[in-house]
CSV table of C-alpha atoms in Angstrom, one decimal:
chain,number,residue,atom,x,y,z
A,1,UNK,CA,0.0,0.0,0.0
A,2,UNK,CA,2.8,2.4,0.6
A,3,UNK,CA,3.4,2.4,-3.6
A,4,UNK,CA,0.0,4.4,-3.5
A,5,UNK,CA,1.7,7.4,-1.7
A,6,UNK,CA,5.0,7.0,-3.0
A,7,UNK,CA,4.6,9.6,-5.2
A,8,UNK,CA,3.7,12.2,-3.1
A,9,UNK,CA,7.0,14.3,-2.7
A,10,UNK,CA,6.7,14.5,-6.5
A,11,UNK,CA,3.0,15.3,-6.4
A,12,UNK,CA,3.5,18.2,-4.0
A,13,UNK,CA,5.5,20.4,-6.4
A,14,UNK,CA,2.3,20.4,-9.2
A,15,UNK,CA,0.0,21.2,-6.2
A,16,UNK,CA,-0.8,24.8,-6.2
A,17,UNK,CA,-1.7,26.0,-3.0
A,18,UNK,CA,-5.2,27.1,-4.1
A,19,UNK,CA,-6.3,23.9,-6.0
A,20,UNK,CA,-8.4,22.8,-3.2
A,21,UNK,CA,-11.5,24.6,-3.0
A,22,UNK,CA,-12.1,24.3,0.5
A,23,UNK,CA,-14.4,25.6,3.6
A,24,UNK,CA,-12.5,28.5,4.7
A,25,UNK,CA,-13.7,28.0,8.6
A,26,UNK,CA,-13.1,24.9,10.7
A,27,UNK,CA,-14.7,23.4,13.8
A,28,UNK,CA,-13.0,24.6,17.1
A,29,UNK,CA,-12.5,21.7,19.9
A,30,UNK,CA,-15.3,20.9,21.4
A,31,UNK,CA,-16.7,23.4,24.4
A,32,UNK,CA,-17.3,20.5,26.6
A,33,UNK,CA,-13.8,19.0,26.5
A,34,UNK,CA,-12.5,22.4,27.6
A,35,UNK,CA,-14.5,23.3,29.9
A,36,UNK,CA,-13.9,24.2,33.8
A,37,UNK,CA,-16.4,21.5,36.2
A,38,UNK,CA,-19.4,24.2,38.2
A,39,UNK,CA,-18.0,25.1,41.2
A,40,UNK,CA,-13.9,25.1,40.5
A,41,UNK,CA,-11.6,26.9,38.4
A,42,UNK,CA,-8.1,26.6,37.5
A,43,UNK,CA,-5.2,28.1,35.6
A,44,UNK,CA,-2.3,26.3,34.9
A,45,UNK,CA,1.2,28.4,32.5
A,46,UNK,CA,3.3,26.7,31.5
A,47,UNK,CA,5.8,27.6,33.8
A,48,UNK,CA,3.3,26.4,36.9
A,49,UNK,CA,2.0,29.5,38.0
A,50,UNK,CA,-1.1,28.5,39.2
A,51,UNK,CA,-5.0,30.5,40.4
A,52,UNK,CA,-7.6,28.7,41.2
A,53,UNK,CA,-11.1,29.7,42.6
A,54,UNK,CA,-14.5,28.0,44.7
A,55,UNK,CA,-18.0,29.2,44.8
A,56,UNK,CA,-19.3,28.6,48.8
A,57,UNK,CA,-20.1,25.1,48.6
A,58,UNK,CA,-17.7,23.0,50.3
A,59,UNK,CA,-13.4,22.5,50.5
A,60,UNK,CA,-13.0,19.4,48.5
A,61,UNK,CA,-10.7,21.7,46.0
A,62,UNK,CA,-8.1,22.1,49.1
A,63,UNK,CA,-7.7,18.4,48.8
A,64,UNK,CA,-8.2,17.5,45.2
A,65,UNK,CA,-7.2,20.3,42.0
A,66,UNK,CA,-9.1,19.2,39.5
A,67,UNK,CA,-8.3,19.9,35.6
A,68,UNK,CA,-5.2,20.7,36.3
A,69,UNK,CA,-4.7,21.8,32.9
A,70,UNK,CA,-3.9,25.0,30.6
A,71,UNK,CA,-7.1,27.3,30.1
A,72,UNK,CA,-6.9,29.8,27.1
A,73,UNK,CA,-6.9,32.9,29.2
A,74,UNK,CA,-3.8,33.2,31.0
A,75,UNK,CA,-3.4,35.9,33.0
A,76,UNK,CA,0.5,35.8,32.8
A,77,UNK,CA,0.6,36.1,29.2
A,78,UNK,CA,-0.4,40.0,29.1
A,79,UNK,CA,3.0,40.6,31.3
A,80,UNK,CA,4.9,38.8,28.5
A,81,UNK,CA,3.9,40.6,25.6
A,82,UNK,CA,6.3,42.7,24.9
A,83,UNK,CA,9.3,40.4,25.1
A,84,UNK,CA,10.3,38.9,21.5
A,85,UNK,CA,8.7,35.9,20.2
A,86,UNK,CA,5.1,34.7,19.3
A,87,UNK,CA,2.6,33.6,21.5
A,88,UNK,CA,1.0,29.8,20.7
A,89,UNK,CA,-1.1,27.4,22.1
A,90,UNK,CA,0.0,23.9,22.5
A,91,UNK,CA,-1.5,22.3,19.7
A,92,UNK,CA,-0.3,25.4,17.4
A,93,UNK,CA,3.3,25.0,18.5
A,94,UNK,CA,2.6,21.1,17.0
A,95,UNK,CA,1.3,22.5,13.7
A,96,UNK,CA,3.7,25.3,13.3
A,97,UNK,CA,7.0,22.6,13.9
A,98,UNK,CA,4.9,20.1,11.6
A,99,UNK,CA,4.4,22.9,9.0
A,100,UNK,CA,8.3,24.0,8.6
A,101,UNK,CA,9.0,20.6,8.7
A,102,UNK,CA,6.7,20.2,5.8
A,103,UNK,CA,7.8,23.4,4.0
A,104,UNK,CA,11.5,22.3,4.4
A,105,UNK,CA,10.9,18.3,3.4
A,106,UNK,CA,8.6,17.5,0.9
A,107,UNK,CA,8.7,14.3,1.9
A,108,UNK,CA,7.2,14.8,4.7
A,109,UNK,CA,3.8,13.5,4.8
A,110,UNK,CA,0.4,13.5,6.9
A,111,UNK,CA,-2.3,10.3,7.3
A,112,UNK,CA,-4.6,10.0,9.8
A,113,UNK,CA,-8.7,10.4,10.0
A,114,UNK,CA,-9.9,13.8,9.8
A,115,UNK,CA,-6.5,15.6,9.5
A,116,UNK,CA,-7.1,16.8,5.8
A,117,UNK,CA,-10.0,19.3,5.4
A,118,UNK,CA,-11.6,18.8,9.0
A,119,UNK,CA,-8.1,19.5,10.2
A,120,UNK,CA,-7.8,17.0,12.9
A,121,UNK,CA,-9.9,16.2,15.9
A,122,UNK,CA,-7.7,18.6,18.0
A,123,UNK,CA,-7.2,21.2,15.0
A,124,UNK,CA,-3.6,20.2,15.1
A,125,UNK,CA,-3.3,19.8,11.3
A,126,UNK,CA,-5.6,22.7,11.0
A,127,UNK,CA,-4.8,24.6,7.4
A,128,UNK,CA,-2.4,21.9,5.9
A,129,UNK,CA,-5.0,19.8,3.1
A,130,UNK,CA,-5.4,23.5,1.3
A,131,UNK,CA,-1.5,24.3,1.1
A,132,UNK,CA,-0.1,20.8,0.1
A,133,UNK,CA,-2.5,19.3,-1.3
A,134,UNK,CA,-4.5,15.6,-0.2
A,135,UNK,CA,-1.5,13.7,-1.1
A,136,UNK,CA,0.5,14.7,1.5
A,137,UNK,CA,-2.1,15.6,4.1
A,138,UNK,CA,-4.0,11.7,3.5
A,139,UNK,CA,-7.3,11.8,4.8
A,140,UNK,CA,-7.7,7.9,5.4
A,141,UNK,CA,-10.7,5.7,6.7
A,142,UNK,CA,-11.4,4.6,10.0
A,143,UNK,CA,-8.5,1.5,9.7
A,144,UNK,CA,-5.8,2.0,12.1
A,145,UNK,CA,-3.8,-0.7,11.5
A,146,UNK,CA,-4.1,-0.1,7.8
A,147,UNK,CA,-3.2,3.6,7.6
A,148,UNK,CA,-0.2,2.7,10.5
A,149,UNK,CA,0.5,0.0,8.0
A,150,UNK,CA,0.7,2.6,4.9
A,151,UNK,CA,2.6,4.7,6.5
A,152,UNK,CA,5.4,2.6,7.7
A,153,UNK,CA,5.5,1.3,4.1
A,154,UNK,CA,5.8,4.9,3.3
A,155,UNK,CA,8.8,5.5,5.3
A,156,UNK,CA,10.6,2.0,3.8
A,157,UNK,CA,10.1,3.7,0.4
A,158,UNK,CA,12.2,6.9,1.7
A,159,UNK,CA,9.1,9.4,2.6
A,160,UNK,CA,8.9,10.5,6.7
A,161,UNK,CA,5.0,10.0,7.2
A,162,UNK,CA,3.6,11.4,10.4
A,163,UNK,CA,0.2,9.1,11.1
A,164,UNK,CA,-2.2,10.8,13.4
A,165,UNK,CA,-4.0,8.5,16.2
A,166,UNK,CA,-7.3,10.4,16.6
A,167,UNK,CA,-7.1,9.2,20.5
A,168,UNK,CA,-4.0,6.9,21.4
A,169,UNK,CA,-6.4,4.3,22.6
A,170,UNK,CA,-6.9,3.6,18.8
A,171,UNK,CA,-3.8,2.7,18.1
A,172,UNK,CA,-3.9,-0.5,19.8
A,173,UNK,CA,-5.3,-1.9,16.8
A,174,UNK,CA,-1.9,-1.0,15.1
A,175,UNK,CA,-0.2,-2.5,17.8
A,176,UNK,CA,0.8,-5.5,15.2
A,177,UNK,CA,2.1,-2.9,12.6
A,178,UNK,CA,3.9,-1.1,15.5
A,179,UNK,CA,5.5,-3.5,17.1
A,180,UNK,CA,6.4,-6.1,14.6
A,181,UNK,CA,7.2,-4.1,11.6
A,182,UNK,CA,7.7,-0.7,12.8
A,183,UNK,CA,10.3,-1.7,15.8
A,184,UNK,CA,11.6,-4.3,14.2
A,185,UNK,CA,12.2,-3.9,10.2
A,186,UNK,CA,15.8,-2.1,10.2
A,187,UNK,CA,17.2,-4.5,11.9
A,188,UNK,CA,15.2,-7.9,10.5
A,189,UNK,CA,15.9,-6.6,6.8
A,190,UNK,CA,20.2,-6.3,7.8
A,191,UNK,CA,20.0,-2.2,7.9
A,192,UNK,CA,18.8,-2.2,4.0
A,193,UNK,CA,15.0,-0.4,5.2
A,194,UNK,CA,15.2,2.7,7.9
A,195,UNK,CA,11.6,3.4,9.4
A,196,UNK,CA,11.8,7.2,9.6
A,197,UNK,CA,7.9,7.5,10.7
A,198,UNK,CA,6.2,9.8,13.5
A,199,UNK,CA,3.3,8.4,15.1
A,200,UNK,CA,1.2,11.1,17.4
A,201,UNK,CA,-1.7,11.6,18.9
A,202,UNK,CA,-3.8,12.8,22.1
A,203,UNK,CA,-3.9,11.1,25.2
A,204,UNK,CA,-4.1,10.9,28.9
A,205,UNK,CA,-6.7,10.9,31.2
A,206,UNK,CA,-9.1,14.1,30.2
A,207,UNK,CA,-12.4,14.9,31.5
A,208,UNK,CA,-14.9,12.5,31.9
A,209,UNK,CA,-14.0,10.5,28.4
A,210,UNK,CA,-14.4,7.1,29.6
A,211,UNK,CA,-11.8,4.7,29.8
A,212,UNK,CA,-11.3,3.8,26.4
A,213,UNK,CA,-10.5,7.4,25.9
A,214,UNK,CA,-8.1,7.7,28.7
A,215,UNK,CA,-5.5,5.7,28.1
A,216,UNK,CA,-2.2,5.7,29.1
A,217,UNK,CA,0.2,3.9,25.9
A,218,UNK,CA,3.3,4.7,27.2
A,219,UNK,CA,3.7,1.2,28.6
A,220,UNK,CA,2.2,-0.4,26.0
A,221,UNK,CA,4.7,0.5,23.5
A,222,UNK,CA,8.2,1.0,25.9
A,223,UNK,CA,9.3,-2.8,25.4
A,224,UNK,CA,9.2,-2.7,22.1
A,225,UNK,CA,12.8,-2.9,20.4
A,226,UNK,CA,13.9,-0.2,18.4
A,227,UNK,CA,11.2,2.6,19.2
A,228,UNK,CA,11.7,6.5,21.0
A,229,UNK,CA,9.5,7.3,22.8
A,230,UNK,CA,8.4,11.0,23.9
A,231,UNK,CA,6.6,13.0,25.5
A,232,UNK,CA,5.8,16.6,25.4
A,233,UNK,CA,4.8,19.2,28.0
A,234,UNK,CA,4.8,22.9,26.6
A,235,UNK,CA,4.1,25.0,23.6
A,236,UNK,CA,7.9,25.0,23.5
A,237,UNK,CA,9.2,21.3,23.8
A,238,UNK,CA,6.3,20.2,21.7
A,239,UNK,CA,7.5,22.0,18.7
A,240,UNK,CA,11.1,21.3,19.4
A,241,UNK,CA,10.5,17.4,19.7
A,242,UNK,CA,7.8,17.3,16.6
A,243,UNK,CA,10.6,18.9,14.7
A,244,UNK,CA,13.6,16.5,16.0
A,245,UNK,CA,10.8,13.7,15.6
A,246,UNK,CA,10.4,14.5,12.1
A,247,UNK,CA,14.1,14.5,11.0
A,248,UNK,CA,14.9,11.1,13.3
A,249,UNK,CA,15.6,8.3,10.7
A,250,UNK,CA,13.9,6.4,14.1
A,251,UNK,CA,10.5,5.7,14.7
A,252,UNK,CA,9.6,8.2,17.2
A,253,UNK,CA,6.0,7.5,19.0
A,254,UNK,CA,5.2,11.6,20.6
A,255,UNK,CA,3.2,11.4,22.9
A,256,UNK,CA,0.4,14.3,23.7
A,257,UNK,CA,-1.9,14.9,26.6
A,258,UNK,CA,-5.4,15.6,25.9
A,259,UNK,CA,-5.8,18.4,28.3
A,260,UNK,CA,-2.8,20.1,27.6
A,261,UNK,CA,-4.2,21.2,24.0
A,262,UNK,CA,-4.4,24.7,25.0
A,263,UNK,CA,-1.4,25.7,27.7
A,264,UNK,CA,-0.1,29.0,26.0
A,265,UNK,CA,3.9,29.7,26.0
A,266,UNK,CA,5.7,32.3,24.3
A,267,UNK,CA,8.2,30.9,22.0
A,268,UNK,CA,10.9,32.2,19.8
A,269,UNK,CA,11.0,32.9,16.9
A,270,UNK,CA,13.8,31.2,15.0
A,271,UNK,CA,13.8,28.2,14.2
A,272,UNK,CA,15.0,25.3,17.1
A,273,UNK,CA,15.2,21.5,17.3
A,274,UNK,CA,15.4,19.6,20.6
A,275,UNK,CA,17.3,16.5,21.3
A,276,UNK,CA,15.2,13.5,21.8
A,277,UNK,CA,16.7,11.9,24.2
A,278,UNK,CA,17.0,14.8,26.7
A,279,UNK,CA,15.5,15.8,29.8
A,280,UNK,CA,14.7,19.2,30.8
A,281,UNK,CA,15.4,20.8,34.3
A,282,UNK,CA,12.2,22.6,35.6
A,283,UNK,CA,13.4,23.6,38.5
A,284,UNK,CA,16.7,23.3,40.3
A,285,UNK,CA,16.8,22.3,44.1
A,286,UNK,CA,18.4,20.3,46.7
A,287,UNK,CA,16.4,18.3,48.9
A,288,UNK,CA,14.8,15.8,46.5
A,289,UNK,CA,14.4,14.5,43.0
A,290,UNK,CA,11.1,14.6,41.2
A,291,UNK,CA,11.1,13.1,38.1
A,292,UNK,CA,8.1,13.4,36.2
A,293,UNK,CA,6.4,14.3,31.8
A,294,UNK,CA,3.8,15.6,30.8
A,295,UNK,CA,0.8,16.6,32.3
A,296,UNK,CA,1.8,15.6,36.0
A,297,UNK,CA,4.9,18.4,35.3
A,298,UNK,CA,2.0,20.9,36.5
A,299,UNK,CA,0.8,19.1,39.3
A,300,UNK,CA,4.4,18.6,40.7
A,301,UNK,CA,4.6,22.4,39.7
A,302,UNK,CA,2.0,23.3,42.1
A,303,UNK,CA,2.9,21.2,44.4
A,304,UNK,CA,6.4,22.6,44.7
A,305,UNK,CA,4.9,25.7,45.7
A,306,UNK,CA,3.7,24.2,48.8
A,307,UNK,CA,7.0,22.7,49.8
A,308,UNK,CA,9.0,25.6,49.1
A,309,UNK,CA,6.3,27.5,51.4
A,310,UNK,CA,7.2,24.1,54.5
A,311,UNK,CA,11.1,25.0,53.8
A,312,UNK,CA,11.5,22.4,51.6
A,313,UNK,CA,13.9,22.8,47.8
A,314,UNK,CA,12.7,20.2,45.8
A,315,UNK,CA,14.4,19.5,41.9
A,316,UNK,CA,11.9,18.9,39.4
A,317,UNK,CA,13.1,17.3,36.0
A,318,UNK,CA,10.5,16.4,33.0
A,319,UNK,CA,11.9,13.4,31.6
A,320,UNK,CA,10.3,13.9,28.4
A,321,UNK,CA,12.4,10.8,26.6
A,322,UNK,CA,10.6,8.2,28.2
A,323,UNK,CA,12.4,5.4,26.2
A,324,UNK,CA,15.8,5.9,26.1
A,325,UNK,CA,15.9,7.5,29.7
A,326,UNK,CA,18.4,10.6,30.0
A,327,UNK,CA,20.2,9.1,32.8
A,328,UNK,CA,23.0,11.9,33.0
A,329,UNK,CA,20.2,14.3,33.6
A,330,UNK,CA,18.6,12.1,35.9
A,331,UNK,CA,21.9,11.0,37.3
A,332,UNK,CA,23.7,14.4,38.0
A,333,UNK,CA,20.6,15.2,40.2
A,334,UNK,CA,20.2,11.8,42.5
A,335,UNK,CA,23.8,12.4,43.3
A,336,UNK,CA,23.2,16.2,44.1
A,337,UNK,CA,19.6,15.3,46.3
A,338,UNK,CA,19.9,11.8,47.2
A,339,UNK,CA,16.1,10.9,46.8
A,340,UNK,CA,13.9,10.5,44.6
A,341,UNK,CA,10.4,10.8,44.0
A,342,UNK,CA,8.8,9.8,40.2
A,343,UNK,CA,5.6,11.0,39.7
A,344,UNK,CA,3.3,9.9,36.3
A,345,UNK,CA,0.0,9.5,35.3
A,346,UNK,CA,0.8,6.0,34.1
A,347,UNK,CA,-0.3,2.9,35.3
A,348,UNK,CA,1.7,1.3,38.4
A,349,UNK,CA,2.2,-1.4,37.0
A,350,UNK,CA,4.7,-2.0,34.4
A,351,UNK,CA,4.9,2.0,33.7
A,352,UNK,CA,7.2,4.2,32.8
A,353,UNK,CA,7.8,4.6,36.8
A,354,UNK,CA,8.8,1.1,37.2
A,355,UNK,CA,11.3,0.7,34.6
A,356,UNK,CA,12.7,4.5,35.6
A,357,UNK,CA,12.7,3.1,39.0
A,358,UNK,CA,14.8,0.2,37.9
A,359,UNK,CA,17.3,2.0,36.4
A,360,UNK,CA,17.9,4.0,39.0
A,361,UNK,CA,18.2,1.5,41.2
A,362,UNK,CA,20.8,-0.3,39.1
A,363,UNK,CA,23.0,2.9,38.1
A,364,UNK,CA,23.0,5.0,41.3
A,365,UNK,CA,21.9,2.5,44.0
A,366,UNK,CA,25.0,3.8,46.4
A,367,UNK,CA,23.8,7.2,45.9
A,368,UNK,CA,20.4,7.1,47.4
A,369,UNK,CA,19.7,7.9,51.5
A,370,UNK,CA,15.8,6.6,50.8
A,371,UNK,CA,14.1,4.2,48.6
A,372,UNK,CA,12.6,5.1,45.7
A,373,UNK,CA,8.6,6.7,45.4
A,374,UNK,CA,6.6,6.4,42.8
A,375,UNK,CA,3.2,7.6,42.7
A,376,UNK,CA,0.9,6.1,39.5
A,377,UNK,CA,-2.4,6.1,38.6
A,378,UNK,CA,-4.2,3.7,39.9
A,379,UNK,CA,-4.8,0.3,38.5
A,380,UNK,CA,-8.3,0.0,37.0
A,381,UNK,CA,-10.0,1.4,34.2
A,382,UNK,CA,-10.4,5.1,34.5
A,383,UNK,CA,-14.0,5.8,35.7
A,384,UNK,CA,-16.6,8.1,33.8
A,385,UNK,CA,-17.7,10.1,37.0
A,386,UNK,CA,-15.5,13.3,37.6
A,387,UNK,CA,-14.8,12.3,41.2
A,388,UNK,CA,-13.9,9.1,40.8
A,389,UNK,CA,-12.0,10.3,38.1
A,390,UNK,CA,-9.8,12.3,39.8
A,391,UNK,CA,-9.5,10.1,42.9
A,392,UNK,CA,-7.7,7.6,40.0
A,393,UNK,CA,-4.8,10.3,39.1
A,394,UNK,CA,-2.1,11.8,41.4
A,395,UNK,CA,-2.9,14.6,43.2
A,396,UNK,CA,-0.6,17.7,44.1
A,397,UNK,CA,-1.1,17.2,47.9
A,398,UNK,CA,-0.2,13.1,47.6
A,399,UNK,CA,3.1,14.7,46.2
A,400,UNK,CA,3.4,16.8,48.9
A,401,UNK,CA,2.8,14.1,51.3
A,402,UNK,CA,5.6,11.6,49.6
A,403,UNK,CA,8.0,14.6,49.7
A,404,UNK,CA,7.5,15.0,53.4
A,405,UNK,CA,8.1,11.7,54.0
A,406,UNK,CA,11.2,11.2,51.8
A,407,UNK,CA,12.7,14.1,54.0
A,408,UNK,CA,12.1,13.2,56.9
């Protein structure tokens, strides 16, 4: 199937931007998705400054933030700007690194359902069926193991295809493509195919979407040979790794959280590519390590704020490359604070946690005063009802608990 789309570099250059006629106005994300619950709000940047407000009924917020997530009105940004840069959303930063990427490779393709003149179901391919054309922005039918199949079969041929999981739940029914071709083909064909192939999507536990729409992947996919794995967090380091993802000659799977569609950074303006297999350091301190990606960096955030308040100096790192860990990052810092604390939204068991906690334990064993924490998500299917929702995912004050404890 990939001989269908093998032309599409080719193609590109006899598309003219305005062949398409299409509808000039697309559906926004659904209200409902975005939404704050009755009763609460909350404000997350993207560097964890944090407000949050109650109406009279009740305390249950002192105990439990819920949607801890970015909210398109950020009160920070109107102190920012005047300072250089451009001002994006989270799933703006992913179109505009997927967009230069596409401008500078025309081999770069798109395939997924809904990302040509719909746009995506999280607008993140939003504008790209009208400039390059439906070859290289592939609506395809509701066939995820087919289209996964197409577009590693795309990459063997020499294009760098960038398939589009509506939901990450979905792409369980790749999981055959993923694992046994898409892993696996460089090195069962003796180097002759490289798999240079994004695969990206939302995820995460949202608000109230059920458990099939919750899912965590992450440790699905982080024993399968010859996969990255990443994850991103910010405006910023979503761009950077969509870029870097892009231009791997890997199979990168990037990883996006559902409810951090619409944090707003301000990001520069020329052009940058991260390193895959870096961490980065949120915040420098002494007393502990937190370790942590994605959308738990905010509730670690905002918990941090609470320990530096009890006299505590906690690190923070995001991860971000959740397979191949950055264990000089990770390593400089366990030697500097001596414990460690991994917080994720991931399963217990079998998470990312786990097998960060195992290599910890093998590298810098002699270097820790404490055992390891980890605080997961709990172990059953993520429940429809908001508070039993949240009572399933870590909570800021649980961190602040474990961090007490580790101290003492």
């Amino acid at each position: 199937m990939a001989a269908i789309i093998q032309g599409i570099g080719a193609a590109t250059a006899l598309t003219s931007p305005n062949s398409l006629d299409i509808k000039k106005s697309f559906l926004s994300i659904s209200p409902r998705s975005l939404s704050v619950r009755k009763g609460s709000s909350f404000v997350v940047s993207s560097d964890g400054r944090l407000s949050y407000g109650l109406n009279g009924r009740g305390g249950r917020a002192e105990h439990f933030i819920t949607n801890a997530v970015a909210a398109k009105e950020d009160t920070a940004a109107a102190s920012t700007s005047s300072k250089p840069g451009h001002e994006l959303l989270l799933f703006e930063a992913l179109r505009e690194g997927l967009e230069e990427e596409m401008d500078r490779d025309p081999t770069v393709c798109v395939m997924g359902e809904d990302v040509g003149h719909y746009g995506g179901s999280y607008k993140v391919t939003k504008g790209l069926a009208p400039k390059y054309g439906d070859l290289r922005v592939l609506d395809t039918p509701i066939a995820e193991n087919s289209f996964t199949g197409m577009g590693i079969g795309a990459a063997m041929t020499g294009l760098r295809p960038v398939v589009e999981g509506m939901n990450m739940g979905f792409l369980l029914l790749a999981f055959n493509q993923i694992s046994n071709n898409c892993g696996m083909l460089h090195y069962t064909s003796g180097g002759q195919f490289k798999i240079p192939i994004v695969i990206r999507g939302p995820g995460g536990v949202g608000r109230q979407l059920g458990a099939e729409h919750s899912q965590r992947l992450e440790s699905y996919f982080q024993s399968i040979p010859g996969i990255q794995m990443v994850a991103c967090s910010t405006p910023y380091n979503a761009k950077g790794l969509m870029k870097a993802a892009i231009r791997s000659d890997n199979p990168v799977i990037l990883f996006e959280h559902v409810l951090l569609y619409n944090l707003k950074e301000r990001i520069q303006d020329e052009e940058y590519v991260l390193n895959l297999e870096e961490a980065e350091m949120v915040r420098p301190g002494e007393h502990v390590t937190i370790l942590t990606y994605s959308r738990m960096r905010y509730h670690v955030m905002q918990a941090a704020k609470t320990l530096v308040n009890k006299g505590y100096d906690p690190e923070v790192i995001d991860i971000r490359s959740l397979k191949p860990f950055d264990l000089y990052t990770i390593g400089k810092s366990v030697k500097k604070t001596h414990r460690v604390l991994i917080v994720e939204e991931c399963m217990r068991t079998g998470g990312i946690g786990a097998s960060l906690t195992a290599a910890i334990t093998e590298n810098f064993h002699d270097y820790l005063d404490a055992p390891i924490v980890c605080l997961s998500s709990q172990d059953v299917p993520t429940p429809y009802a908001g508070t039993l929702e949240n009572w399933t995912v870590v909570q800021p004050p649980q961190i602040v608990t474990a961090v007490e404890q580790l101290c003492q």
